[in-house]
């Protein structure tokens, strides 16, 4: 800037700074008043872990992270640490942002990396390794997925083909039993799947086909699926709530890619109440998803963050998961609610792929899939 | 030839024209005198078809114009502020009506040139409208209206706001032009001297109202 | 016209500083940051070698062109009646049309999906229809304000010369409106070209524009280089386009001097029918998707039910919206800040461009750039730039309104520039010879003439901020989310009752927006902008 305008420039800056300060203080006041149910002004009791000043941790998660109200009160009571939720889009956006800010993170703990995104997270080095004591209570197969303990498993789920029981019964048609069945003429124009490019269950379904048919033959399978009239939509909500016939949208397609926990969800949310699940799962099409959380590298409160990770993997928090997020807890001592034991089916041997393999091949597979199915 | 029969026009509660009647013979130049606000511009607009009267009719050559839209009436008008089209040159402005009538380009050019000479603006074809002086713009406006050879020409205070030398000159020029072409003309003004100089017959607008006490 | 020096020229550098600073700090710097992080020479080569990219470029271009053309066609009738006539319900119609522009894409997308028959889902025409829906307001405002300035007697003169109404439209009206038409077209084209939410929601996975491709690559395919390459390409193409357009428009800018018009009631039966017919048709077209929203908010479990509304306003079991009023308040707060910043900066920019030398036309193009840049790249750029020293704004809530200001600023400038230019120099000169110093001349002559347009621009900026979703969705939400973000969150979640609550919030947003716009417009009910 030329010097003769220095005066005006400085004046402007000063005014802007004053304005920003006013705005900031207003913003802080409003945020204290309006933050959601998770951050409460409870008195700080004598805690087993003492901190010099009250610490507030920021837990980054995706938009659909919905634990029960007040879930973090117990944690605050026990440790004196407040937890503030910061929701940042879907899982992909969350990981992208965290990867870009690795080392100077936006929060302290991140919840929501799944096994398809794990490689990106690890490559970006966004986590600080931490071996939680709760790891001992988890299935060894699950903990083995992250050997360096950069991230901690927090829940598992299955992505499976769901079908509308009533629809098939009315037409006297047996529902499909395997992935290969989906490509047969009997099930023409009946399947809807979200796109693997933008949807996590969609990607899980694609990976299931890769696991089932092998890296060289899944392409032929998808060609068959395309010829068989598979409908690809943008997101899972559209697939399940608009196109699927077995849900409230009363769509036209009785086969949908969804979660293993969708049938119990149908029962739990049913109004008026029902006693039998209207949908069921095709067990041999299921792909195992594991979700992780971790301490973000570069956080100012590493020890506190580790405590939070411990809490997220504790029985108390884990038992809340099935009915709020429709996933299975990883803590083996966590009890499942009745609706889950009654209506949910879990495959004994779901389809799985090595996360490292997913890491290297994912872009290639997605490009191939796009050419095969969308163009 | 032009008959205005008991035209009444009300804007809301305000009566602008109260049962006004007027007759203009073919080839006659009639001046209508009135103060500002007396409704003389409105009278012209009603005749041209730009305003619909509350009551009364306008007849031209024995035909009732009530159902005839403006662009089919063959009644030309020179507006008080000229209303030259700013995006067209002088020649294009003058040629406008000829284009509408579908006259061929060569003939158009010829007639435009002739008309511009007639109003005293030779070689003004390519000028931009925004660069004209007051007098020049007025001449172009008259040329534009005349070249279409309308059956009746309406002039709305054409010489107001001009300096006295220009006023006198244009008065003489227009007077000669209109007589030479024999155009039926209705000239509206507040200037009695001007009215008497240009017109065959001068009437006061207040005297045209049938409902005079 | 005249050779006298431009007024206030000495003030121009001071005026240009603030907008230039905003652009530099909140646009160029984040953009440079993300490019530095992502751009690799190899990526550019790979991009052009990729056969999937050419169809994307083609689709983006033709759908933007089609959207622009159809928007102009659809908007001109209603622009005409709004600019020229006074009729019952005029204010409501104007507010409705403006509301359509302001609604977040997630809301309109959901409404269109609810309204359109399944055969129309996932088609290019659904996208184009949504673009037309959104962008009519741009044409109405930009072209309408110019149309208001056309002296109605020009049309009368043409009629006395024998021209039919259609001929007049073709030879008089449209040519005189051309600067405004090209200004509006440029903005509509930009919006349609860089549109993201509409394409994703209504186009389905098979339809991809540059913007969705950028998002896909950056967020889901972990291909930041490809995404950066694409956004640089988009920016370059659009910047060139805008530069060319501004060059050709600059020569034609009209300083018409007298700015006035009178709107009149339609007096003939035919006109009456036409005005009310067009008005009713337009209102119905705008309302239909909004009514669909209302219906969806009342539909829980396949039947009509008010449980969604009860869940939002009388929270109980099943309520997921903890404090709807908080979201409304946040949105309002941001909108107020945005509107003030955008209007002040926009006024300064418009004045700088109008009073400055021809070189200041560059500022005009620069101000438009945020519209041309990809919201994704900008959002990510802001993320990495403002996450650390020297300017760590991450915790500051001001960053969201600033992002909104960047987006509202070009629109404000487009609306104010013709008005600033149209202030008659003669009036300024008259004031000066009466003894007024330049600042006084500005305050007593320019400001009053510009104030009404500035109010209208402020209302527009306010509304833009209310509905903004794209860029700000990348700024992590620590405090309560704004309404559009909250709505998007709810609509993406499973559960009928949850979805219904999302639609309830969407309806609330619509009602609120219509009222706000109608209220501000109501300050000057006879005029569109001036």
Short mmCIF file of N, CA and C in Angstrom, two decimals, chain A residues 178-183 205-222 224-225 284-285 351 353:
data_model
loop_
_atom_site.label_atom_id
_atom_site.label_comp_id
_atom_site.label_asym_id
_atom_site.label_seq_id
_atom_site.Cartn_x
_atom_site.Cartn_y
_atom_site.Cartn_z
N UNK A 178 -27.87 -64.60 -2.29
CA UNK A 178 -26.45 -64.23 -2.45
C UNK A 178 -26.34 -63.02 -3.35
N UNK A 179 -25.13 -62.50 -3.44
CA UNK A 179 -24.87 -61.38 -4.33
C UNK A 179 -25.14 -61.79 -5.79
N UNK A 180 -24.73 -63.01 -6.12
CA UNK A 180 -24.91 -63.45 -7.49
C UNK A 180 -26.38 -63.46 -7.89
N UNK A 181 -27.24 -63.82 -6.93
CA UNK A 181 -28.69 -63.84 -7.21
C UNK A 181 -29.18 -62.50 -7.71
N UNK A 182 -28.60 -61.42 -7.18
CA UNK A 182 -29.06 -60.08 -7.54
C UNK A 182 -28.95 -59.81 -9.03
N UNK A 183 -28.04 -60.54 -9.68
CA UNK A 183 -27.83 -60.31 -11.10
C UNK A 183 -28.74 -61.16 -11.98
N UNK A 205 -20.91 -51.62 -0.17
CA UNK A 205 -21.52 -52.60 -1.07
C UNK A 205 -20.56 -52.92 -2.21
N UNK A 206 -19.96 -51.87 -2.78
CA UNK A 206 -18.99 -52.11 -3.85
C UNK A 206 -17.84 -52.99 -3.35
N UNK A 207 -17.35 -52.67 -2.16
CA UNK A 207 -16.24 -53.45 -1.61
C UNK A 207 -16.68 -54.88 -1.34
N UNK A 208 -17.95 -55.05 -0.96
CA UNK A 208 -18.45 -56.41 -0.75
C UNK A 208 -18.34 -57.20 -2.05
N UNK A 209 -18.70 -56.56 -3.16
CA UNK A 209 -18.63 -57.29 -4.43
C UNK A 209 -17.18 -57.58 -4.81
N UNK A 210 -16.29 -56.65 -4.47
CA UNK A 210 -14.87 -56.91 -4.75
C UNK A 210 -14.38 -58.08 -3.90
N UNK A 211 -14.80 -58.09 -2.65
CA UNK A 211 -14.38 -59.19 -1.75
C UNK A 211 -14.96 -60.51 -2.24
N UNK A 212 -16.20 -60.49 -2.70
CA UNK A 212 -16.86 -61.72 -3.10
C UNK A 212 -16.30 -62.27 -4.41
N UNK A 213 -16.17 -61.38 -5.42
CA UNK A 213 -15.84 -61.90 -6.75
C UNK A 213 -14.38 -61.76 -7.11
N UNK A 214 -13.63 -61.07 -6.29
CA UNK A 214 -12.22 -60.91 -6.58
C UNK A 214 -11.97 -59.65 -7.38
N UNK A 215 -10.73 -59.20 -7.33
CA UNK A 215 -10.39 -57.91 -7.93
C UNK A 215 -10.45 -57.91 -9.44
N UNK A 216 -10.49 -59.07 -10.05
CA UNK A 216 -10.53 -59.08 -11.52
C UNK A 216 -11.92 -59.36 -12.07
N UNK A 217 -12.82 -59.87 -11.22
CA UNK A 217 -14.11 -60.29 -11.76
C UNK A 217 -15.29 -59.46 -11.30
N UNK A 218 -15.06 -58.55 -10.36
CA UNK A 218 -16.22 -57.79 -9.87
C UNK A 218 -16.78 -56.90 -10.96
N UNK A 219 -15.90 -56.52 -11.93
CA UNK A 219 -16.37 -55.65 -13.01
C UNK A 219 -17.47 -56.32 -13.83
N UNK A 220 -17.27 -57.60 -14.12
CA UNK A 220 -18.27 -58.33 -14.90
C UNK A 220 -19.58 -58.40 -14.15
N UNK A 221 -19.46 -58.58 -12.84
CA UNK A 221 -20.68 -58.65 -12.02
C UNK A 221 -21.47 -57.36 -12.10
N UNK A 222 -20.77 -56.24 -12.02
CA UNK A 222 -21.48 -54.97 -12.05
C UNK A 222 -22.10 -54.69 -13.42
N UNK A 224 -23.38 -56.98 -15.17
CA UNK A 224 -24.63 -57.73 -15.11
C UNK A 224 -25.68 -56.97 -14.31
N UNK A 225 -25.22 -56.40 -13.17
CA UNK A 225 -26.16 -55.65 -12.34
C UNK A 225 -26.78 -54.50 -13.12
N UNK A 284 -25.69 -63.19 3.40
CA UNK A 284 -24.47 -63.48 2.65
C UNK A 284 -24.00 -62.30 1.80
N UNK A 285 -24.69 -61.18 1.91
CA UNK A 285 -24.23 -60.01 1.17
C UNK A 285 -23.59 -58.96 2.07
N UNK A 351 -18.33 -60.35 4.65
CA UNK A 351 -17.28 -60.05 3.69
C UNK A 351 -16.39 -58.95 4.25
N UNK A 353 -12.40 -56.75 3.60
CA UNK A 353 -11.21 -56.49 2.78
C UNK A 353 -10.15 -55.86 3.66
#
